[in-house]
């Protein structure tokens, strides 16, 4: 590890621990403290760098999505290196478990690859989470990004290695101006950015309906960011890839899940003890998460009240711009941030990439 990387890791870990239950446990000399690897930051991405495109989840069944992803990454100023099995298929997956894991490991091992971006989500990452070479990843930290099903890998990699990973648009995303600018701020420019929704626009309507945030419980708190897709995250509970939630700010989104499934997944998080340890909660898009069939359903409002508002006295806000929506924030998994639920913002407490080699 270079002197610069070691300094950034030390500074990041110090900021991360401030005000959290982990720091309190360490101060009291508790022998029950869970080991959390020292924070590792990837080098910032620069124009001309090579991005490895991998497909750890579903396959595509047409050629055009590959073309669009290559063009998007190149338009950002990067070179593209496709994974060896990027176009493979095994059932719905982009190759066998061994092939998909091998592509991720190979990209971390390749010193010519500066960062790794997932082509798409779907399902299947949980099948390879135990097949990654975490020792290799820890020894060669670099940018790794994706969302949705990639939640399994972004959280597992951080939990096992300390590397900050990124919940961000994938290769086949739209990469509109909002999403791209936010990505560049964090990953290419190394800014300790303020993460907030686009300014709501009402047009000729009386009130703006889009891009609004709403505090379910106001206040501010500091902690490390963990989360992503709720149903995928819940699938890691009880495994050795489960992150350390003490003092964390949990961010969640989901898509195409009935409300009873959202309730069930939150119950899993509660029973695991994760919810009791949080410093704050940020809820993004829960796209097409509807009641489904049956005798009736709780609303999402009621479910969130039951798990986050009634039993907890921490800041919580809803409507953040991430998830299966058009304009997406990039969220650094493992990085220290301050939540302001009343303002609907997350302020990063330090850069989340190394700004020097």
Short mmCIF file of C-alpha atoms in Angstrom, two decimals:
data_model
loop_
_atom_site.label_atom_id
_atom_site.label_comp_id
_atom_site.label_asym_id
_atom_site.label_seq_id
_atom_site.Cartn_x
_atom_site.Cartn_y
_atom_site.Cartn_z
CA UNK A 1 0.00 0.00 0.00
CA UNK A 2 1.47 3.41 -0.95
CA UNK A 3 1.93 6.15 1.64
CA UNK A 4 -0.86 8.17 0.03
CA UNK A 5 -3.29 5.25 0.03
CA UNK A 6 -2.45 4.47 3.65
CA UNK A 7 -3.00 8.12 4.66
CA UNK A 8 -6.37 8.29 2.90
CA UNK A 9 -7.45 5.01 4.47
CA UNK A 10 -6.52 6.24 7.94
CA UNK A 11 -8.31 9.56 7.43
CA UNK A 12 -11.39 7.84 6.02
CA UNK A 13 -11.60 5.32 8.84
CA UNK A 14 -11.30 8.10 11.42
CA UNK A 15 -14.16 10.04 9.83
CA UNK A 16 -16.21 6.91 9.47
CA UNK A 17 -15.99 6.06 13.14
CA UNK A 18 -16.92 9.49 14.46
CA UNK A 19 -20.12 9.39 16.42
CA UNK A 20 -20.92 5.77 15.60
CA UNK A 21 -21.58 2.81 17.83
CA UNK A 22 -18.33 1.29 16.62
CA UNK A 23 -16.36 4.21 18.02
CA UNK A 24 -18.24 3.98 21.29
CA UNK A 25 -17.51 0.28 21.53
CA UNK A 26 -13.83 0.83 20.86
CA UNK A 27 -13.64 3.62 23.43
CA UNK A 28 -15.17 1.43 26.09
CA UNK A 29 -12.75 -1.40 25.35
CA UNK A 30 -15.54 -3.81 24.49
CA UNK A 31 -14.28 -7.24 23.43
CA UNK A 32 -17.45 -7.82 21.41
CA UNK A 33 -16.61 -5.32 18.66
CA UNK A 34 -17.06 -6.75 15.16
CA UNK A 35 -13.94 -6.47 13.02
CA UNK A 36 -14.39 -3.98 10.20
CA UNK A 37 -11.58 -3.88 7.61
CA UNK A 38 -9.75 -0.59 7.24
CA UNK A 39 -11.39 1.60 4.65
CA UNK A 40 -9.88 1.39 1.16
CA UNK A 41 -10.49 4.01 -1.51
CA UNK A 42 -10.15 3.29 -5.23
CA UNK A 43 -8.10 5.59 -7.43
CA UNK A 44 -10.20 8.19 -9.17
CA UNK A 45 -11.10 7.46 -12.76
CA UNK A 46 -9.63 9.69 -15.45
CA UNK A 47 -10.33 10.17 -19.15
CA UNK A 48 -8.40 7.57 -21.11
CA UNK A 49 -8.67 4.94 -18.38
CA UNK A 50 -9.89 1.47 -19.27
CA UNK A 51 -13.19 0.33 -17.79
CA UNK A 52 -13.87 -3.38 -17.59
CA UNK A 53 -17.47 -4.26 -18.45
CA UNK A 54 -18.77 -7.36 -16.67
CA UNK A 55 -22.15 -9.10 -16.49
CA UNK A 56 -22.47 -10.79 -13.08
CA UNK A 57 -26.25 -11.08 -13.39
CA UNK A 58 -28.62 -11.56 -16.32
CA UNK A 59 -27.79 -11.99 -19.98
CA UNK A 60 -28.98 -9.84 -22.87
CA UNK A 61 -30.68 -11.60 -25.74
CA UNK A 62 -30.10 -8.91 -28.36
CA UNK A 63 -26.94 -7.23 -29.70
CA UNK A 64 -27.95 -3.60 -29.36
CA UNK A 65 -27.59 -3.27 -25.53
CA UNK A 66 -23.92 -4.24 -25.82
CA UNK A 67 -23.38 -1.58 -28.48
CA UNK A 68 -25.14 1.07 -26.40
CA UNK A 69 -23.11 0.25 -23.29
CA UNK A 70 -19.81 0.40 -25.19
CA UNK A 71 -20.76 3.72 -26.74
CA UNK A 72 -21.85 5.20 -23.40
CA UNK A 73 -18.63 4.28 -21.61
CA UNK A 74 -16.57 5.59 -24.51
CA UNK A 75 -18.58 8.82 -24.57
CA UNK A 76 -17.55 9.35 -20.93
CA UNK A 77 -13.95 9.36 -22.13
CA UNK A 78 -12.98 5.80 -21.22
CA UNK A 79 -11.70 2.82 -23.12
CA UNK A 80 -13.71 -0.40 -22.83
CA UNK A 81 -12.51 -3.90 -22.06
CA UNK A 82 -15.30 -6.51 -22.21
CA UNK A 83 -15.24 -9.42 -19.82
CA UNK A 84 -14.28 -12.69 -21.44
CA UNK A 85 -17.79 -14.05 -20.89
CA UNK A 86 -19.73 -10.80 -21.31
CA UNK A 87 -21.90 -12.28 -24.08
CA UNK A 88 -22.21 -15.75 -22.58
CA UNK A 89 -25.55 -17.22 -21.51
CA UNK A 90 -26.61 -19.94 -19.14
CA UNK A 91 -30.39 -19.89 -18.71
CA UNK A 92 -31.22 -16.31 -17.79
CA UNK A 93 -27.68 -15.65 -16.56
CA UNK A 94 -24.76 -14.15 -18.47
CA UNK A 95 -22.80 -17.38 -18.29
CA UNK A 96 -22.29 -19.97 -15.57
CA UNK A 97 -21.56 -18.93 -12.01
CA UNK A 98 -17.89 -19.79 -12.53
CA UNK A 99 -17.70 -17.70 -15.72
CA UNK A 100 -19.35 -14.65 -14.22
CA UNK A 101 -17.19 -14.74 -11.09
CA UNK A 102 -14.07 -15.32 -13.19
CA UNK A 103 -14.75 -12.14 -15.18
CA UNK A 104 -14.98 -10.02 -12.02
CA UNK A 105 -11.81 -11.56 -10.57
CA UNK A 106 -9.94 -11.15 -13.84
CA UNK A 107 -10.80 -7.44 -14.03
CA UNK A 108 -9.48 -6.84 -10.51
CA UNK A 109 -6.32 -8.79 -11.38
CA UNK A 110 -5.70 -6.79 -14.60
CA UNK A 111 -3.47 -3.79 -13.86
CA UNK A 112 -4.52 -2.27 -17.17
CA UNK A 113 -8.12 -1.96 -15.96
CA UNK A 114 -8.78 1.13 -13.82
CA UNK A 115 -12.39 0.38 -12.90
CA UNK A 116 -15.15 -2.20 -13.27
CA UNK A 117 -18.74 -1.46 -14.26
CA UNK A 118 -21.63 -3.89 -14.44
CA UNK A 119 -23.44 -4.11 -17.76
CA UNK A 120 -26.87 -4.73 -16.20
CA UNK A 121 -28.66 -6.24 -13.20
CA UNK A 122 -31.35 -8.90 -13.00
CA UNK A 123 -30.47 -11.76 -10.67
CA UNK A 124 -27.57 -14.09 -10.05
CA UNK A 125 -25.05 -12.05 -8.06
CA UNK A 126 -25.91 -13.91 -4.88
CA UNK A 127 -24.84 -17.12 -6.66
CA UNK A 128 -21.29 -15.82 -7.12
CA UNK A 129 -20.75 -13.75 -3.98
CA UNK A 130 -18.78 -16.62 -2.42
CA UNK A 131 -16.72 -17.13 -5.57
CA UNK A 132 -14.93 -13.78 -5.65
CA UNK A 133 -11.27 -13.54 -4.65
CA UNK A 134 -11.51 -11.02 -1.80
CA UNK A 135 -7.80 -11.21 -1.05
CA UNK A 136 -7.09 -10.19 -4.64
CA UNK A 137 -9.67 -7.40 -4.48
CA UNK A 138 -8.20 -6.04 -1.25
CA UNK A 139 -4.69 -6.05 -2.68
CA UNK A 140 -5.73 -4.31 -5.91
CA UNK A 141 -8.55 -1.92 -4.97
CA UNK A 142 -10.26 -0.18 -7.85
CA UNK A 143 -13.62 1.32 -8.77
CA UNK A 144 -16.47 -1.21 -8.82
CA UNK A 145 -20.00 -0.06 -9.62
CA UNK A 146 -23.57 -1.10 -10.34
CA UNK A 147 -26.94 -1.26 -8.58
CA UNK A 148 -30.04 -3.45 -8.28
CA UNK A 149 -28.81 -7.07 -8.17
CA UNK A 150 -25.23 -5.74 -7.84
CA UNK A 151 -26.18 -4.84 -4.27
CA UNK A 152 -24.97 -8.31 -3.27
CA UNK A 153 -21.49 -7.63 -4.63
CA UNK A 154 -21.08 -3.97 -3.67
CA UNK A 155 -21.93 -4.74 -0.04
CA UNK A 156 -20.03 -8.03 0.14
CA UNK A 157 -16.89 -6.52 -1.36
CA UNK A 158 -17.00 -3.65 1.11
CA UNK A 159 -17.75 -5.93 4.06
CA UNK A 160 -14.90 -8.34 3.26
CA UNK A 161 -12.23 -5.89 2.06
CA UNK A 162 -13.10 -2.38 3.27
CA UNK A 163 -13.16 -1.13 -0.34
CA UNK A 164 -15.63 1.67 -1.05
CA UNK A 165 -17.86 0.45 -3.88
CA UNK A 166 -20.51 2.36 -5.81
CA UNK A 167 -24.27 2.07 -6.16
CA UNK A 168 -24.43 3.79 -9.53
CA UNK A 169 -25.88 3.59 -13.05
CA UNK A 170 -24.75 0.58 -15.07
CA UNK A 171 -23.42 0.28 -18.59
CA UNK A 172 -26.84 0.16 -20.23
CA UNK A 173 -28.24 3.05 -18.15
CA UNK A 174 -29.48 6.21 -19.81
CA UNK A 175 -26.58 8.28 -18.42
CA UNK A 176 -28.53 11.54 -18.56
CA UNK A 177 -26.90 14.82 -17.48
CA UNK A 178 -27.95 14.52 -13.82
CA UNK A 179 -26.72 10.95 -13.43
CA UNK A 180 -23.48 11.60 -15.30
CA UNK A 181 -22.64 14.82 -13.45
CA UNK A 182 -23.15 13.17 -10.08
CA UNK A 183 -20.99 10.20 -11.11
CA UNK A 184 -18.22 12.50 -12.33
CA UNK A 185 -18.26 14.58 -9.15
CA UNK A 186 -17.62 11.58 -6.95
CA UNK A 187 -15.64 9.16 -9.09
CA UNK A 188 -13.67 11.35 -11.51
CA UNK A 189 -13.29 14.70 -9.73
CA UNK A 190 -12.98 13.39 -6.19
CA UNK A 191 -15.40 15.85 -4.62
CA UNK A 192 -16.84 15.41 -1.15
CA UNK A 193 -20.17 16.21 -2.77
CA UNK A 194 -23.58 17.09 -1.41
CA UNK A 195 -25.93 14.40 -2.71
CA UNK A 196 -29.38 15.79 -3.38
CA UNK A 197 -32.26 15.39 -5.79
CA UNK A 198 -32.65 17.51 -8.91
CA UNK A 199 -34.46 20.76 -8.20
CA UNK A 200 -38.20 19.95 -8.45
CA UNK A 201 -39.81 21.66 -11.44
CA UNK A 202 -43.52 22.35 -11.48
CA UNK A 203 -43.80 23.67 -15.05
CA UNK A 204 -47.29 25.15 -15.40
CA UNK A 205 -48.68 23.04 -12.53
CA UNK A 206 -49.52 24.56 -9.14
CA UNK A 207 -47.04 22.34 -7.29
CA UNK A 208 -44.09 20.17 -8.32
CA UNK A 209 -44.81 16.44 -8.13
CA UNK A 210 -41.47 14.94 -9.15
CA UNK A 211 -38.09 14.79 -7.40
CA UNK A 212 -39.59 15.64 -4.02
CA UNK A 213 -38.20 14.35 -0.76
CA UNK A 214 -40.17 14.00 2.46
CA UNK A 215 -38.83 13.72 5.99
CA UNK A 216 -40.50 10.85 7.85
CA UNK A 217 -38.51 11.82 10.92
CA UNK A 218 -36.36 14.96 10.80
CA UNK A 219 -32.84 15.50 12.03
CA UNK A 220 -29.18 14.98 11.17
CA UNK A 221 -26.77 12.13 11.84
CA UNK A 222 -23.43 10.82 10.63
CA UNK A 223 -22.51 7.29 9.63
CA UNK A 224 -21.21 5.07 6.87
CA UNK A 225 -23.45 4.38 3.88
CA UNK A 226 -24.70 0.83 3.34
CA UNK A 227 -27.54 -0.60 1.30
CA UNK A 228 -29.01 -0.73 -2.17
CA UNK A 229 -31.76 -3.02 -3.37
CA UNK A 230 -33.78 -4.17 -0.35
CA UNK A 231 -34.71 -7.68 -1.50
CA UNK A 232 -31.15 -8.45 -2.62
CA UNK A 233 -29.65 -7.05 0.57
CA UNK A 234 -32.00 -9.11 2.73
CA UNK A 235 -30.75 -12.22 0.95
CA UNK A 236 -27.29 -11.68 2.48
CA UNK A 237 -28.59 -11.73 6.07
CA UNK A 238 -26.82 -14.24 8.27
CA UNK A 239 -23.99 -14.83 5.79
CA UNK A 240 -20.34 -13.90 6.14
CA UNK A 241 -20.96 -11.20 3.53
CA UNK A 242 -23.36 -9.26 5.77
CA UNK A 243 -22.04 -5.71 6.38
CA UNK A 244 -21.48 -4.11 9.77
CA UNK A 245 -24.54 -1.89 10.28
CA UNK A 246 -23.48 -0.30 13.55
CA UNK A 247 -23.76 3.45 13.13
CA UNK A 248 -24.68 3.11 9.43
CA UNK A 249 -26.91 5.24 7.24
CA UNK A 250 -29.01 2.67 5.40
CA UNK A 251 -30.22 3.47 1.87
CA UNK A 252 -32.84 1.27 0.21
CA UNK A 253 -34.73 0.92 -3.08
CA UNK A 254 -36.65 -1.81 -4.88
CA UNK A 255 -38.67 -2.58 -7.98
CA UNK A 256 -41.55 -4.86 -8.97
CA UNK A 257 -42.04 -6.28 -5.49
CA UNK A 258 -45.46 -6.50 -3.82
CA UNK A 259 -45.73 -4.61 -0.57
CA UNK A 260 -45.91 -7.81 1.48
CA UNK A 261 -42.45 -8.72 0.11
CA UNK A 262 -41.10 -5.29 1.11
CA UNK A 263 -42.52 -5.90 4.58
CA UNK A 264 -40.97 -9.37 4.73
CA UNK A 265 -37.53 -8.12 3.69
CA UNK A 266 -37.62 -5.32 6.25
CA UNK A 267 -38.61 -7.89 8.85
CA UNK A 268 -35.50 -9.87 7.91
CA UNK A 269 -33.35 -6.78 8.44
CA UNK A 270 -35.05 -6.13 11.79
CA UNK A 271 -34.63 -9.71 13.02
CA UNK A 272 -30.97 -9.65 12.02
CA UNK A 273 -30.47 -6.71 14.39
CA UNK A 274 -29.40 -4.37 11.58
CA UNK A 275 -32.19 -1.83 12.02
CA UNK A 276 -31.51 -1.38 15.74
CA UNK A 277 -27.98 -0.21 14.99
CA UNK A 278 -28.64 2.47 12.38
CA UNK A 279 -27.86 6.19 12.54
CA UNK A 280 -30.26 7.11 9.71
CA UNK A 281 -32.29 5.84 6.75
CA UNK A 282 -32.69 7.10 3.17
CA UNK A 283 -35.44 5.62 1.00
CA UNK A 284 -35.18 5.92 -2.77
CA UNK A 285 -37.47 4.71 -5.52
CA UNK A 286 -39.78 1.78 -4.80
CA UNK A 287 -40.88 1.47 -8.40
CA UNK A 288 -44.03 -0.57 -9.10
CA UNK A 289 -44.08 -1.87 -5.53
CA UNK A 290 -47.84 -2.26 -5.23
CA UNK A 291 -50.37 -4.16 -3.08
CA UNK A 292 -50.80 -7.15 -5.38
CA UNK A 293 -53.66 -9.60 -4.94
CA UNK A 294 -55.38 -10.76 -1.76
CA UNK A 295 -57.55 -9.36 0.99
CA UNK A 296 -55.81 -6.04 1.14
CA UNK A 297 -52.44 -4.60 1.98
CA UNK A 298 -50.61 -2.15 4.11
CA UNK A 299 -49.42 0.87 2.18
CA UNK A 300 -45.74 1.61 1.74
CA UNK A 301 -46.24 4.60 4.06
CA UNK A 302 -47.54 2.28 6.75
CA UNK A 303 -44.75 -0.25 6.27
CA UNK A 304 -42.07 2.44 6.52
CA UNK A 305 -43.78 3.89 9.59
CA UNK A 306 -43.82 0.46 11.25
CA UNK A 307 -40.11 -0.22 10.70
CA UNK A 308 -38.46 3.20 10.68
CA UNK A 309 -40.64 5.85 12.29
CA UNK A 310 -42.57 4.37 15.22
CA UNK A 311 -39.83 2.23 16.78
CA UNK A 312 -36.78 4.41 15.97
CA UNK A 313 -35.63 7.90 16.86
CA UNK A 314 -33.29 8.53 13.93
CA UNK A 315 -33.53 10.76 10.83
CA UNK A 316 -35.40 9.17 7.91
CA UNK A 317 -36.37 10.63 4.57
CA UNK A 318 -38.06 9.27 1.49
CA UNK A 319 -37.92 10.07 -2.22
CA UNK A 320 -34.15 10.24 -2.77
CA UNK A 321 -33.12 10.03 -6.41
CA UNK A 322 -31.76 6.50 -6.67
CA UNK A 323 -33.16 3.12 -7.65
CA UNK A 324 -34.96 1.98 -10.78
CA UNK A 325 -35.69 5.52 -11.89
CA UNK A 326 -34.52 7.79 -14.68
CA UNK A 327 -32.17 10.16 -12.84
CA UNK A 328 -29.85 8.45 -10.39
CA UNK A 329 -27.43 9.50 -7.68
CA UNK A 330 -24.16 7.66 -7.27
CA UNK A 331 -23.88 6.46 -3.66
CA UNK A 332 -20.54 5.25 -2.24
CA UNK A 333 -21.02 2.08 -0.18
CA UNK A 334 -18.92 2.31 2.98
CA UNK A 335 -18.16 6.03 2.83
CA UNK A 336 -18.88 8.43 5.68
CA UNK A 337 -21.76 10.89 5.18
CA UNK A 338 -24.12 13.15 7.08
CA UNK A 339 -27.84 12.74 6.54
CA UNK A 340 -30.13 15.80 6.82
CA UNK A 341 -33.64 14.36 6.62
CA UNK A 342 -35.34 17.77 6.67
CA UNK A 343 -33.32 19.00 3.69
CA UNK A 344 -33.36 15.58 1.96
CA UNK A 345 -29.59 15.47 1.51
CA UNK A 346 -26.49 13.38 2.14
CA UNK A 347 -23.23 15.28 2.60
CA UNK A 348 -20.12 13.18 2.00
CA UNK A 349 -17.54 13.80 4.72
CA UNK A 350 -14.49 13.25 2.52
CA UNK A 351 -13.59 12.33 -1.06
CA UNK A 352 -14.47 8.71 -1.87
CA UNK A 353 -11.64 8.15 -4.35
CA UNK A 354 -7.91 8.71 -4.12
CA UNK A 355 -7.18 11.99 -5.85
CA UNK A 356 -3.44 11.23 -6.05
CA UNK A 357 -1.67 8.12 -7.31
#
